Short mmCIF file of C-alpha atoms in Angstrom, two decimals:
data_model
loop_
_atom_site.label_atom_id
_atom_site.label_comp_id
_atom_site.label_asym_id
_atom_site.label_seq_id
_atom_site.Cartn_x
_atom_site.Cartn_y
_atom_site.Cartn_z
CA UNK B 1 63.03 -129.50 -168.30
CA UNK B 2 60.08 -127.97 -166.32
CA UNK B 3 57.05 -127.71 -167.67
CA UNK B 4 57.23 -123.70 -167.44
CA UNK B 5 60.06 -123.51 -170.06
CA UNK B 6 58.13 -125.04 -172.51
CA UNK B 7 55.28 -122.15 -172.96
CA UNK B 8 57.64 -118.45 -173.56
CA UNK B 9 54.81 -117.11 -175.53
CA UNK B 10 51.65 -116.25 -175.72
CA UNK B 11 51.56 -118.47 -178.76
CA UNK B 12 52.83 -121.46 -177.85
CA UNK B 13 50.71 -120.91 -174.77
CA UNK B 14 47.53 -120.84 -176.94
CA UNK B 15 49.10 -124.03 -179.00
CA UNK B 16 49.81 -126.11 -176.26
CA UNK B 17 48.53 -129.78 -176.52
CA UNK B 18 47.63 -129.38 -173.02
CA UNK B 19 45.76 -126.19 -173.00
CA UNK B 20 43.96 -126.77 -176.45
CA UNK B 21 42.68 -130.70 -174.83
CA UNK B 22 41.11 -128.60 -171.85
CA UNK B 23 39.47 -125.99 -173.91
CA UNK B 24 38.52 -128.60 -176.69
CA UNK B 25 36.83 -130.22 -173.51
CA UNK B 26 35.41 -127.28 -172.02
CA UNK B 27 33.77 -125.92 -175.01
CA UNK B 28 32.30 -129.26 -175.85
CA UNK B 29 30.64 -129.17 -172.50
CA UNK B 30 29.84 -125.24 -172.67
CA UNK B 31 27.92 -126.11 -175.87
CA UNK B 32 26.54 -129.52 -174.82
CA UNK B 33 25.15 -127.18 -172.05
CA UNK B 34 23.59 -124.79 -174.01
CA UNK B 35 21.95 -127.33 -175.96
CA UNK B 36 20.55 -129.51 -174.21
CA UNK B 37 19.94 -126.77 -171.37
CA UNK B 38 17.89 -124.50 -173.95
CA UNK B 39 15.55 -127.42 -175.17
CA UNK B 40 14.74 -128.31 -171.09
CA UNK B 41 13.73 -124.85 -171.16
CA UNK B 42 11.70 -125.06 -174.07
CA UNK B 43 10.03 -127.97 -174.16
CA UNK B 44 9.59 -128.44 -170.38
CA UNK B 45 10.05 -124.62 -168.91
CA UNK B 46 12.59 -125.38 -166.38
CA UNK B 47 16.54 -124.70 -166.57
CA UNK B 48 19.09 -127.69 -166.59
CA UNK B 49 20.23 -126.69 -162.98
CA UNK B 50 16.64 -126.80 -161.61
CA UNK B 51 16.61 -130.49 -163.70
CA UNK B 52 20.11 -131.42 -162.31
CA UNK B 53 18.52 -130.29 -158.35
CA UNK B 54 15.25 -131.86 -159.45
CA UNK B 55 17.32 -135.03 -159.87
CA UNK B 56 19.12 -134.93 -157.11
CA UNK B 57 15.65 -135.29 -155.13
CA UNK B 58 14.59 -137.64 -156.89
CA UNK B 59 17.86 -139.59 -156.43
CA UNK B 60 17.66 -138.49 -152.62
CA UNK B 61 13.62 -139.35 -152.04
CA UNK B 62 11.61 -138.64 -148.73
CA UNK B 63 12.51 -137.17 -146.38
CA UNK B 64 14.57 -134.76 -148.81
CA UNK B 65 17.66 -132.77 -148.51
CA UNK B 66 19.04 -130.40 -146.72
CA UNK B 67 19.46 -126.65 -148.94
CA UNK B 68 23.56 -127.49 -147.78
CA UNK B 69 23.19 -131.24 -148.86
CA UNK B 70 21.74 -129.58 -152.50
CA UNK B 71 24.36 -126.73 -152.38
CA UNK B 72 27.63 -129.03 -151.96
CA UNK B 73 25.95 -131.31 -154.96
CA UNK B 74 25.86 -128.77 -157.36
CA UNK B 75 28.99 -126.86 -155.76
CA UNK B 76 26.70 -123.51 -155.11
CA UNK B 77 26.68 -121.42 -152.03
CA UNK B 78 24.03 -122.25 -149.29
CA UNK B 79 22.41 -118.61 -150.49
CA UNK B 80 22.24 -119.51 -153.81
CA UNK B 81 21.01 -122.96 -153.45
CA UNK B 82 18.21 -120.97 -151.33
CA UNK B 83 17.21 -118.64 -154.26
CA UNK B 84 17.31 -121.43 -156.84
CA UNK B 85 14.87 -123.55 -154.22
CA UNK B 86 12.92 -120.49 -153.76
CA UNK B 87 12.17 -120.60 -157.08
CA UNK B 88 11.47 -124.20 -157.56
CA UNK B 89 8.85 -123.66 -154.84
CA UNK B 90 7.53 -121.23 -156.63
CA UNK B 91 6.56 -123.04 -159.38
CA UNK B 92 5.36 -125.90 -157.49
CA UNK B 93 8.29 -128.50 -158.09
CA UNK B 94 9.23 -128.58 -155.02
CA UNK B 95 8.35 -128.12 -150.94
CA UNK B 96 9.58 -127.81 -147.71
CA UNK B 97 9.41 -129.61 -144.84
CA UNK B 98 10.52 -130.36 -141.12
CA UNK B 99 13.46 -131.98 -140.55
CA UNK B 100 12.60 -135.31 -138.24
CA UNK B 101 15.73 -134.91 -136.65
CA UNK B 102 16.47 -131.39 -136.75
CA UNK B 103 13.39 -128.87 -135.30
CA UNK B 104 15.77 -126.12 -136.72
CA UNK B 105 16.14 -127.90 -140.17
CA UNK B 106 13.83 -127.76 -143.42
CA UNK B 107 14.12 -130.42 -146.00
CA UNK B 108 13.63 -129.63 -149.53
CA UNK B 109 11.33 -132.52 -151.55
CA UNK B 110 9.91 -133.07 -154.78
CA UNK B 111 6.30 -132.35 -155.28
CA UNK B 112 3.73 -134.76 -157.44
CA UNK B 113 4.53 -132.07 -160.37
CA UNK B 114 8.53 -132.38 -159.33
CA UNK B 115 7.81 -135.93 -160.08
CA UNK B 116 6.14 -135.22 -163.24
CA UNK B 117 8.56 -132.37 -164.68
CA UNK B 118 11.28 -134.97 -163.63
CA UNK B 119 10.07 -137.74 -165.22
CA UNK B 120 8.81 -135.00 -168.90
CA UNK B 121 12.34 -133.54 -168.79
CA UNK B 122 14.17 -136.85 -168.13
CA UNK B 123 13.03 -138.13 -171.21
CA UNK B 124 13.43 -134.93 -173.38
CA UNK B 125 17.04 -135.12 -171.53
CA UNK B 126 17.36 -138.30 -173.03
CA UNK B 127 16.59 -138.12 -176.50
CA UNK B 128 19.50 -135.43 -176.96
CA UNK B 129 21.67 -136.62 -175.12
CA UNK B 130 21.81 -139.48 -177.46
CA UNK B 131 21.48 -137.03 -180.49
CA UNK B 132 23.95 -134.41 -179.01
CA UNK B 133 26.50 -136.52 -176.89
CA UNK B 134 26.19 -140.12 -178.08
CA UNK B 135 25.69 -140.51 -181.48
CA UNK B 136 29.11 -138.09 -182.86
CA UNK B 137 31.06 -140.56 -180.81
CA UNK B 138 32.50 -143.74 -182.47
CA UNK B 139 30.48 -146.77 -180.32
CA UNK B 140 33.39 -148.77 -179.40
CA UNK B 141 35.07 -145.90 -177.72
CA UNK B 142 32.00 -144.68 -175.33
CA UNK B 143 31.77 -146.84 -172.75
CA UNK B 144 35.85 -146.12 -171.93
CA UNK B 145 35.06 -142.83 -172.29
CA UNK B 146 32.53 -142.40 -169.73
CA UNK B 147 34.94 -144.28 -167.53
CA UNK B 148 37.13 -141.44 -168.08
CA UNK B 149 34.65 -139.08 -167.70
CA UNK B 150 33.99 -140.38 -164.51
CA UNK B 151 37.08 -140.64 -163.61
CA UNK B 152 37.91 -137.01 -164.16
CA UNK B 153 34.40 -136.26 -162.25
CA UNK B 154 35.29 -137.90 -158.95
CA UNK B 155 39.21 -136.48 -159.20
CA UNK B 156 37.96 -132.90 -159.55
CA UNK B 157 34.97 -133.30 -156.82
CA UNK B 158 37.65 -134.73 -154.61
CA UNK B 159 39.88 -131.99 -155.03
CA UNK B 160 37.07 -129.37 -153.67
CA UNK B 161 36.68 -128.06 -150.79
CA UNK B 162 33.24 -128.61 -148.51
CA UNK B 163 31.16 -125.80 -148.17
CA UNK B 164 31.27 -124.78 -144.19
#
């Protein structure tokens, strides 16, 4: 039997084991993202994407990235990876700079307050994550389940396309 024939409602659509797992999953995350995303914003006035980019440069150190290298990690377009930088720079978390082997090319890099709001938000990061994601889950079962987070990271990233 197909998987098709077993949904021929809209109810047993909605009760599906299947579909409820994925929702159950993606609200956890939704709301994991709101919380955690809202205290970044409070307590160190920047918004979890600028933290995840402001990670990524930290993870990437000098010379930088490319705004393509930062768009692909974060799976945005090249224009809005621009207008999120644009704003980074703004503030002061970030510069540009010539590419050493591209004339054409900037790089984006952290700035000595980057560094700093890294480093602040990192460790307000921290704390709830181990409040918010950690602690609700049983501690024999979280290290296979970040091994199956993972997993389900790399099968999804792998299933993208690249950004031209």
């Amino acid at each position: 039997m197909s998987e098709q024939a077993e949904i021929g409602t809209a109810k047993e659509a909605a009760g599906h084991e299947l579909v409820l797992a994925f929702g159950r999953l993606q609200g956890a995350a939704n709301r994991l993202e709101y919380i955690l995303g809202r205290a970044l914003e409070e307590e160190c006035g920047i918004s979890h994407l600028m933290f995840e980019v402001l990670l990524i440069l930290g993870r990437a150190g000098a010379p930088g990235l490319s705004m393509r290298a930062i768009a692909q990690e974060q799976v945005l377009t090249t224009g809005g990876a621009t207008r999120l930088v644009d704003r980074m720079a703004a503030a002061g978390l970030v510069s540009r700079a010539d590419s050493p082997d591209d004339r054409r090319a900037k790089l984006v890099r952290l700035t000595p307050l980057g560094e700093e709001t890294t480093v602040r938000a990192a460790q307000v990061h921290l704390e709830n994550i181990r409040r918010y994601f950690v602690a609700p889950l049983p501690a024999e079962d979280f290290e296979r389940f970040t091994h199956n987070l993972r997993l389900l990271s790399h099968s999804a990233r792998d299933v993208l396309p690249r950004l031209p």
